[in-house]
Short mmCIF file of N, CA, C and O in Angstrom, two decimals:
data_model
loop_
_atom_site.label_atom_id
_atom_site.label_comp_id
_atom_site.label_asym_id
_atom_site.label_seq_id
_atom_site.Cartn_x
_atom_site.Cartn_y
_atom_site.Cartn_z
N MET A 1 69.57 81.28 123.90
CA MET A 1 70.87 81.89 123.74
C MET A 1 71.47 81.54 122.38
O MET A 1 72.04 82.38 121.72
N MET A 2 71.33 80.28 121.96
CA MET A 2 71.88 79.83 120.70
C MET A 2 71.21 80.55 119.53
O MET A 2 71.86 80.96 118.59
N ARG A 3 69.86 80.72 119.60
CA ARG A 3 69.15 81.42 118.54
C ARG A 3 69.61 82.86 118.43
O ARG A 3 69.77 83.39 117.35
N TYR A 4 69.87 83.51 119.56
CA TYR A 4 70.35 84.89 119.56
C TYR A 4 71.71 84.98 118.88
O TYR A 4 71.95 85.86 118.07
N ALA A 5 72.60 84.04 119.17
CA ALA A 5 73.94 84.04 118.58
C ALA A 5 73.85 83.85 117.07
O ALA A 5 74.54 84.51 116.30
N LEU A 6 72.98 82.94 116.62
CA LEU A 6 72.83 82.72 115.19
C LEU A 6 72.23 83.95 114.51
O LEU A 6 72.66 84.35 113.43
N ALA A 7 71.25 84.56 115.14
CA ALA A 7 70.64 85.75 114.57
C ALA A 7 71.66 86.88 114.50
O ALA A 7 71.73 87.60 113.50
N LEU A 8 72.46 87.04 115.53
CA LEU A 8 73.47 88.09 115.55
C LEU A 8 74.52 87.83 114.47
O LEU A 8 74.89 88.73 113.72
N THR A 9 74.97 86.59 114.33
CA THR A 9 75.95 86.24 113.31
C THR A 9 75.38 86.51 111.93
O THR A 9 76.03 87.10 111.08
N GLY A 10 74.14 86.08 111.69
CA GLY A 10 73.50 86.33 110.40
C GLY A 10 73.36 87.81 110.13
O GLY A 10 73.56 88.27 109.01
N GLY A 11 73.02 88.58 111.14
CA GLY A 11 72.89 90.02 110.99
C GLY A 11 74.21 90.67 110.64
O GLY A 11 74.28 91.55 109.79
N LEU A 12 75.30 90.24 111.28
CA LEU A 12 76.61 90.79 110.97
C LEU A 12 77.04 90.43 109.56
O LEU A 12 77.60 91.23 108.84
N LEU A 13 76.73 89.19 109.17
CA LEU A 13 77.06 88.76 107.83
C LEU A 13 76.31 89.60 106.80
O LEU A 13 76.88 90.07 105.83
N ALA A 14 75.04 89.83 107.04
CA ALA A 14 74.24 90.64 106.12
C ALA A 14 74.79 92.06 106.05
O ALA A 14 74.89 92.64 104.97
N CYS A 15 75.19 92.62 107.19
CA CYS A 15 75.74 93.97 107.19
C CYS A 15 77.04 94.03 106.40
O CYS A 15 77.28 94.97 105.67
N SER A 16 77.88 93.01 106.53
CA SER A 16 79.15 93.03 105.82
C SER A 16 78.94 92.90 104.32
O SER A 16 79.67 93.47 103.55
N VAL A 17 77.91 92.20 103.90
CA VAL A 17 77.62 92.08 102.47
C VAL A 17 77.19 93.43 101.93
O VAL A 17 77.61 93.85 100.87
N PHE A 18 76.35 94.15 102.67
CA PHE A 18 75.84 95.42 102.19
C PHE A 18 76.86 96.55 102.27
O PHE A 18 76.73 97.53 101.59
N THR A 19 77.89 96.41 103.08
CA THR A 19 78.88 97.47 103.19
C THR A 19 80.14 97.19 102.39
O THR A 19 81.07 97.96 102.41
N ALA A 20 80.17 96.07 101.66
CA ALA A 20 81.33 95.77 100.83
C ALA A 20 81.42 96.80 99.71
O ALA A 20 80.41 97.28 99.20
N PRO A 21 82.65 97.17 99.31
CA PRO A 21 82.78 98.16 98.24
C PRO A 21 82.25 97.61 96.91
O PRO A 21 82.37 96.43 96.63
N VAL A 22 81.68 98.49 96.14
CA VAL A 22 81.17 98.11 94.84
C VAL A 22 82.24 98.45 93.81
O VAL A 22 82.66 99.59 93.69
N LEU A 23 82.70 97.43 93.08
CA LEU A 23 83.74 97.65 92.09
C LEU A 23 83.11 97.67 90.70
O LEU A 23 82.24 96.88 90.38
N ALA A 24 83.57 98.59 89.87
CA ALA A 24 83.08 98.66 88.49
C ALA A 24 83.77 97.60 87.66
O ALA A 24 84.78 97.01 88.07
N ASP A 25 83.24 97.37 86.48
CA ASP A 25 83.89 96.45 85.56
C ASP A 25 85.27 96.98 85.22
O ASP A 25 85.46 98.19 85.05
N PRO A 26 86.24 96.09 85.08
CA PRO A 26 87.58 96.54 84.70
C PRO A 26 87.59 96.99 83.24
O PRO A 26 86.71 96.60 82.46
N PRO A 27 88.58 97.79 82.86
CA PRO A 27 88.68 98.14 81.45
C PRO A 27 88.94 96.87 80.64
O PRO A 27 89.63 95.96 81.11
N ARG A 28 88.37 96.81 79.45
CA ARG A 28 88.48 95.60 78.63
C ARG A 28 88.98 95.94 77.23
O ARG A 28 88.43 96.84 76.59
N ILE A 29 89.98 95.21 76.78
CA ILE A 29 90.46 95.36 75.41
C ILE A 29 89.49 94.59 74.52
O ILE A 29 89.35 93.38 74.67
N GLU A 30 88.83 95.27 73.62
CA GLU A 30 87.86 94.65 72.72
C GLU A 30 88.53 94.15 71.44
O GLU A 30 88.12 93.13 70.88
N ALA A 31 89.53 94.87 70.97
CA ALA A 31 90.24 94.50 69.75
C ALA A 31 91.58 95.24 69.73
O ALA A 31 91.73 96.27 70.38
N ALA A 32 92.53 94.69 68.98
CA ALA A 32 93.82 95.35 68.82
C ALA A 32 94.49 94.84 67.55
O ALA A 32 94.36 93.67 67.20
N THR A 33 95.18 95.76 66.88
CA THR A 33 95.95 95.40 65.71
C THR A 33 97.35 95.97 65.85
O THR A 33 97.56 96.98 66.54
N ALA A 34 98.28 95.32 65.18
CA ALA A 34 99.67 95.77 65.17
C ALA A 34 100.15 95.83 63.73
O ALA A 34 99.85 94.93 62.94
N ALA A 35 100.86 96.88 63.38
CA ALA A 35 101.39 97.03 62.03
C ALA A 35 102.84 97.50 62.11
O ALA A 35 103.15 98.42 62.87
N LYS A 36 103.67 96.86 61.34
CA LYS A 36 105.08 97.25 61.28
C LYS A 36 105.17 98.61 60.60
O LYS A 36 104.54 98.83 59.55
N ALA A 37 105.90 99.53 61.20
CA ALA A 37 106.08 100.87 60.65
C ALA A 37 107.57 101.18 60.68
O ALA A 37 108.09 101.67 61.68
N GLY A 38 108.26 100.84 59.60
CA GLY A 38 109.71 100.99 59.58
C GLY A 38 110.33 99.94 60.49
O GLY A 38 110.00 98.76 60.41
N ALA A 39 111.18 100.38 61.38
CA ALA A 39 111.81 99.45 62.33
C ALA A 39 110.95 99.20 63.56
O ALA A 39 111.22 98.30 64.34
N ASN A 40 109.90 100.01 63.73
CA ASN A 40 109.06 99.93 64.93
C ASN A 40 107.65 99.45 64.58
O ASN A 40 107.37 99.07 63.46
N TRP A 41 106.76 99.50 65.57
CA TRP A 41 105.38 99.03 65.41
C TRP A 41 104.39 100.11 65.82
O TRP A 41 104.68 100.94 66.69
N ARG A 42 103.20 100.03 65.22
CA ARG A 42 102.06 100.88 65.60
C ARG A 42 100.95 99.95 66.08
O ARG A 42 100.65 98.94 65.43
N PHE A 43 100.34 100.31 67.20
CA PHE A 43 99.24 99.52 67.78
C PHE A 43 97.98 100.37 67.82
O PHE A 43 98.02 101.52 68.26
N ASP A 44 96.88 99.79 67.34
CA ASP A 44 95.56 100.42 67.43
C ASP A 44 94.74 99.54 68.36
O ASP A 44 94.55 98.35 68.09
N VAL A 45 94.28 100.12 69.46
CA VAL A 45 93.62 99.35 70.52
C VAL A 45 92.23 99.93 70.77
O VAL A 45 92.07 101.13 70.98
N THR A 46 91.25 99.04 70.76
CA THR A 46 89.87 99.42 71.08
C THR A 46 89.56 98.88 72.47
O THR A 46 89.74 97.69 72.72
N LEU A 47 89.14 99.77 73.37
CA LEU A 47 88.80 99.32 74.71
C LEU A 47 87.48 99.90 75.17
O LEU A 47 86.99 100.88 74.62
N SER A 48 86.92 99.22 76.16
CA SER A 48 85.66 99.69 76.76
C SER A 48 85.81 99.69 78.28
O SER A 48 86.58 98.91 78.84
N HIS A 49 85.08 100.59 78.88
CA HIS A 49 85.07 100.73 80.34
C HIS A 49 83.89 101.61 80.71
O HIS A 49 83.61 102.59 80.01
N PRO A 50 83.19 101.31 81.79
CA PRO A 50 82.05 102.17 82.17
C PRO A 50 82.53 103.49 82.79
O PRO A 50 82.31 103.76 83.96
N ASP A 51 83.21 104.31 81.99
CA ASP A 51 83.68 105.61 82.47
C ASP A 51 82.50 106.41 83.03
O ASP A 51 81.45 106.48 82.39
N SER A 52 82.71 107.01 84.19
CA SER A 52 81.64 107.80 84.79
C SER A 52 82.01 109.27 84.94
O SER A 52 81.27 110.04 85.54
N GLY A 53 83.16 109.66 84.42
CA GLY A 53 83.60 111.05 84.53
C GLY A 53 85.04 111.10 84.98
O GLY A 53 85.76 110.10 84.98
N TRP A 54 85.47 112.29 85.38
CA TRP A 54 86.87 112.53 85.73
C TRP A 54 87.34 111.74 86.94
O TRP A 54 88.55 111.53 87.12
N ASP A 55 86.43 111.28 87.78
CA ASP A 55 86.82 110.52 88.97
C ASP A 55 87.02 109.04 88.72
O ASP A 55 87.60 108.34 89.55
N HIS A 56 86.51 108.53 87.59
CA HIS A 56 86.61 107.08 87.33
C HIS A 56 86.53 106.83 85.82
O HIS A 56 85.46 106.89 85.23
N TYR A 57 87.71 106.56 85.23
CA TYR A 57 87.74 106.27 83.79
C TYR A 57 88.97 105.43 83.44
O TYR A 57 89.90 105.33 84.23
N ALA A 58 88.93 104.81 82.27
CA ALA A 58 90.08 104.07 81.76
C ALA A 58 91.14 105.10 81.39
O ALA A 58 90.90 105.96 80.55
N ASP A 59 92.29 105.03 82.05
CA ASP A 59 93.29 106.09 81.85
C ASP A 59 94.55 105.63 81.13
O ASP A 59 95.52 106.38 81.06
N GLY A 60 94.55 104.41 80.58
CA GLY A 60 95.71 104.01 79.80
C GLY A 60 95.70 102.55 79.41
O GLY A 60 94.85 101.78 79.86
N TRP A 61 96.64 102.21 78.54
CA TRP A 61 96.89 100.82 78.19
C TRP A 61 98.37 100.69 77.84
O TRP A 61 99.03 101.66 77.53
N ARG A 62 98.87 99.47 77.97
CA ARG A 62 100.29 99.25 77.70
C ARG A 62 100.50 97.97 76.91
O ARG A 62 99.68 97.05 76.95
N ILE A 63 101.61 97.95 76.21
CA ILE A 63 102.03 96.78 75.46
C ILE A 63 103.12 96.10 76.27
O ILE A 63 104.08 96.75 76.71
N LEU A 64 102.95 94.80 76.46
CA LEU A 64 103.90 94.00 77.22
C LEU A 64 104.41 92.86 76.35
O LEU A 64 103.66 92.33 75.52
N ASP A 65 105.67 92.47 76.56
CA ASP A 65 106.09 91.22 75.91
C ASP A 65 105.45 90.08 76.69
O ASP A 65 104.76 90.30 77.69
N MET A 66 105.64 88.87 76.25
CA MET A 66 104.97 87.73 76.88
C MET A 66 105.54 87.40 78.25
O MET A 66 104.96 86.63 79.00
N GLN A 67 106.65 88.03 78.63
CA GLN A 67 107.20 87.87 79.96
C GLN A 67 106.75 88.98 80.91
O GLN A 67 107.11 89.00 82.08
N GLY A 68 105.97 89.93 80.40
CA GLY A 68 105.44 91.00 81.23
C GLY A 68 106.25 92.27 81.24
O GLY A 68 105.96 93.19 82.01
N ASN A 69 107.27 92.38 80.39
CA ASN A 69 108.08 93.60 80.31
C ASN A 69 107.36 94.64 79.46
O ASN A 69 106.88 94.33 78.37
N GLU A 70 107.29 95.86 79.96
CA GLU A 70 106.57 96.92 79.25
C GLU A 70 107.37 97.40 78.05
O GLU A 70 108.54 97.76 78.17
N LEU A 71 106.71 97.43 76.88
CA LEU A 71 107.33 97.91 75.64
C LEU A 71 106.81 99.28 75.24
O LEU A 71 107.47 100.01 74.51
N GLY A 72 105.61 99.63 75.70
CA GLY A 72 105.02 100.92 75.36
C GLY A 72 103.83 101.21 76.24
O GLY A 72 103.19 100.30 76.76
N LEU A 73 103.55 102.50 76.44
CA LEU A 73 102.44 102.94 77.29
C LEU A 73 101.67 104.04 76.58
O LEU A 73 102.27 105.01 76.10
N ARG A 74 100.36 103.90 76.53
CA ARG A 74 99.47 104.93 75.97
C ARG A 74 98.63 105.48 77.11
O ARG A 74 97.80 104.77 77.69
N VAL A 75 98.87 106.72 77.47
CA VAL A 75 98.10 107.37 78.53
C VAL A 75 96.85 107.98 77.91
O VAL A 75 96.91 108.62 76.85
N LEU A 76 95.71 107.77 78.55
CA LEU A 76 94.44 108.36 78.12
C LEU A 76 94.15 109.51 79.07
O LEU A 76 93.97 109.30 80.27
N ALA A 77 94.11 110.72 78.55
CA ALA A 77 94.10 111.92 79.38
C ALA A 77 92.73 112.38 79.84
O ALA A 77 92.64 113.34 80.61
N HIS A 78 91.66 111.72 79.39
CA HIS A 78 90.32 112.16 79.78
C HIS A 78 89.34 111.00 79.68
O HIS A 78 89.61 110.01 79.01
N PRO A 79 88.19 111.12 80.35
CA PRO A 79 87.17 110.06 80.28
C PRO A 79 86.51 110.01 78.90
O PRO A 79 86.49 111.00 78.17
N HIS A 80 85.96 108.85 78.60
CA HIS A 80 85.24 108.64 77.33
C HIS A 80 83.84 108.10 77.63
O HIS A 80 83.42 107.09 77.06
N GLU A 81 83.12 108.76 78.53
CA GLU A 81 81.83 108.22 78.94
C GLU A 81 80.79 108.22 77.83
O GLU A 81 79.83 107.47 77.88
N HIS A 82 80.97 109.04 76.79
CA HIS A 82 80.00 109.09 75.69
C HIS A 82 80.57 108.48 74.40
O HIS A 82 79.97 108.65 73.33
N GLU A 83 81.68 107.80 74.51
CA GLU A 83 82.32 107.17 73.35
C GLU A 83 82.80 105.79 73.78
O GLU A 83 83.93 105.62 74.22
N GLN A 84 81.94 104.80 73.70
CA GLN A 84 82.26 103.44 74.14
C GLN A 84 81.82 102.43 73.11
O GLN A 84 80.68 102.53 72.65
N PRO A 85 82.63 101.49 72.76
CA PRO A 85 84.07 101.46 73.01
C PRO A 85 84.77 102.52 72.16
O PRO A 85 84.16 103.11 71.27
N PHE A 86 86.05 102.74 72.42
CA PHE A 86 86.81 103.74 71.69
C PHE A 86 88.18 103.18 71.32
O PHE A 86 88.67 102.25 71.95
N THR A 87 88.76 103.72 70.27
CA THR A 87 90.05 103.25 69.76
C THR A 87 91.08 104.36 69.83
O THR A 87 90.79 105.50 69.44
N ARG A 88 92.26 104.01 70.31
CA ARG A 88 93.39 104.94 70.34
C ARG A 88 94.62 104.19 69.86
O ARG A 88 94.70 102.97 69.94
N SER A 89 95.61 104.94 69.38
CA SER A 89 96.80 104.34 68.78
C SER A 89 98.05 104.74 69.54
O SER A 89 98.08 105.75 70.24
N LEU A 90 99.08 103.93 69.33
CA LEU A 90 100.42 104.23 69.85
C LEU A 90 101.42 103.76 68.81
O LEU A 90 101.40 102.60 68.40
N GLY A 91 102.26 104.68 68.37
CA GLY A 91 103.27 104.35 67.38
C GLY A 91 104.66 104.39 67.97
O GLY A 91 104.86 104.69 69.15
N ASN A 92 105.64 104.06 67.12
CA ASN A 92 107.06 104.06 67.51
C ASN A 92 107.37 103.11 68.64
O ASN A 92 108.22 103.40 69.48
N VAL A 93 106.67 101.99 68.70
CA VAL A 93 106.92 101.01 69.76
C VAL A 93 108.03 100.08 69.28
O VAL A 93 107.93 99.46 68.22
N VAL A 94 109.08 100.00 70.06
CA VAL A 94 110.20 99.12 69.75
C VAL A 94 109.87 97.73 70.30
O VAL A 94 109.67 97.57 71.51
N VAL A 95 109.81 96.77 69.39
CA VAL A 95 109.54 95.38 69.76
C VAL A 95 110.79 94.58 69.39
O VAL A 95 111.26 94.66 68.25
N PRO A 96 111.36 93.86 70.34
CA PRO A 96 112.58 93.10 70.04
C PRO A 96 112.41 92.16 68.84
O PRO A 96 111.34 91.55 68.66
N ALA A 97 113.44 92.07 68.02
CA ALA A 97 113.43 91.19 66.85
C ALA A 97 113.10 89.76 67.28
O ALA A 97 113.53 89.31 68.34
N GLY A 98 112.31 89.09 66.47
CA GLY A 98 111.95 87.71 66.75
C GLY A 98 110.74 87.54 67.65
O GLY A 98 110.31 86.42 67.91
N THR A 99 110.17 88.64 68.14
CA THR A 99 108.99 88.56 69.00
C THR A 99 107.77 88.21 68.14
O THR A 99 107.47 88.90 67.17
N ALA A 100 107.09 87.14 68.50
CA ALA A 100 105.94 86.68 67.72
C ALA A 100 104.61 87.18 68.28
O ALA A 100 103.63 87.28 67.54
N GLN A 101 104.55 87.47 69.57
CA GLN A 101 103.32 87.92 70.21
C GLN A 101 103.63 88.95 71.29
O GLN A 101 104.71 88.93 71.88
N VAL A 102 102.68 89.84 71.51
CA VAL A 102 102.72 90.76 72.66
C VAL A 102 101.35 90.69 73.31
O VAL A 102 100.40 90.15 72.75
N GLN A 103 101.26 91.26 74.49
CA GLN A 103 99.97 91.34 75.17
C GLN A 103 99.69 92.80 75.52
O GLN A 103 100.62 93.58 75.71
N ILE A 104 98.41 93.13 75.56
CA ILE A 104 98.01 94.50 75.87
C ILE A 104 97.15 94.45 77.12
O ILE A 104 96.29 93.59 77.28
N GLN A 105 97.42 95.39 78.01
CA GLN A 105 96.74 95.45 79.29
C GLN A 105 96.20 96.86 79.50
O GLN A 105 96.92 97.84 79.27
N ALA A 106 94.95 96.97 79.92
CA ALA A 106 94.30 98.27 80.13
C ALA A 106 94.35 98.65 81.61
O ALA A 106 94.46 97.79 82.49
N ARG A 107 94.25 99.95 81.87
CA ARG A 107 94.30 100.47 83.24
C ARG A 107 93.12 101.41 83.49
O ARG A 107 92.69 102.15 82.62
N CYS A 108 92.64 101.38 84.72
CA CYS A 108 91.57 102.26 85.19
C CYS A 108 92.14 103.18 86.27
O CYS A 108 92.94 102.74 87.10
N LEU A 109 91.73 104.42 86.25
CA LEU A 109 92.19 105.42 87.22
C LEU A 109 91.97 104.95 88.66
O LEU A 109 92.81 105.18 89.53
N VAL A 110 90.86 104.29 88.94
CA VAL A 110 90.51 103.88 90.30
C VAL A 110 91.04 102.49 90.64
O VAL A 110 91.64 102.27 91.69
N ASP A 111 90.83 101.53 89.75
CA ASP A 111 91.13 100.13 90.05
C ASP A 111 92.49 99.64 89.59
O ASP A 111 92.87 98.51 89.87
N GLY A 112 93.23 100.44 88.85
CA GLY A 112 94.57 100.05 88.39
C GLY A 112 94.52 99.14 87.18
O GLY A 112 93.55 99.13 86.42
N TRP A 113 95.59 98.36 87.02
CA TRP A 113 95.73 97.49 85.85
C TRP A 113 94.74 96.33 85.91
O TRP A 113 94.60 95.68 86.94
N ALA A 114 94.08 96.07 84.78
CA ALA A 114 93.18 94.92 84.67
C ALA A 114 94.01 93.63 84.75
O ALA A 114 95.15 93.59 84.32
N ARG A 115 93.43 92.60 85.29
CA ARG A 115 94.12 91.30 85.36
C ARG A 115 94.24 90.66 83.99
O ARG A 115 95.22 90.03 83.67
N GLU A 116 93.20 90.82 83.19
CA GLU A 116 93.14 90.19 81.88
C GLU A 116 93.96 90.97 80.86
O GLU A 116 93.97 92.20 80.86
N THR A 117 94.67 90.25 79.99
CA THR A 117 95.39 90.88 78.90
C THR A 117 94.85 90.35 77.57
O THR A 117 94.17 89.34 77.53
N PHE A 118 95.18 91.05 76.51
CA PHE A 118 94.75 90.70 75.16
C PHE A 118 96.02 90.40 74.36
O PHE A 118 96.90 91.24 74.25
N VAL A 119 96.10 89.21 73.79
CA VAL A 119 97.30 88.80 73.06
C VAL A 119 97.15 89.16 71.59
O VAL A 119 96.11 88.94 70.97
N VAL A 120 98.23 89.74 71.03
CA VAL A 120 98.26 90.14 69.62
C VAL A 120 99.41 89.41 68.95
O VAL A 120 100.54 89.43 69.43
N ASP A 121 99.10 88.76 67.83
CA ASP A 121 100.13 88.11 67.01
C ASP A 121 100.77 89.17 66.13
O ASP A 121 100.08 89.97 65.50
N LEU A 122 102.10 89.17 66.07
CA LEU A 122 102.83 90.09 65.22
C LEU A 122 103.17 89.37 63.92
O LEU A 122 103.77 88.30 63.93
N LYS A 123 102.78 89.95 62.81
CA LYS A 123 102.99 89.31 61.50
C LYS A 123 103.83 90.18 60.63
O LYS A 123 103.77 91.35 60.62
#
């Protein structure tokens, strides 16, 4: 009886491993630059993601202050499955005076916002 219970438990465990959802890599910020443009800032961000088409692609990135407040959002309107990594820009971003750093966070259509952010020094 004990062997049967262990075999059944092992079998259920194996089934749960094989039926777990498969998650793709999150979008990743590879590089980013910031340049002062008049009173505002321009950000050029290079990101990568294993885009597989219209159903699963990196669909945006945002600039956050170091407290997590959103300063700007760049929406990516289509997949880039044949252009990896790729760079897109966002201008006219208002950054509060005295801000020394911001962080950039990428988003995926399926998985949402990546946990990891990329910190940019403002000079």
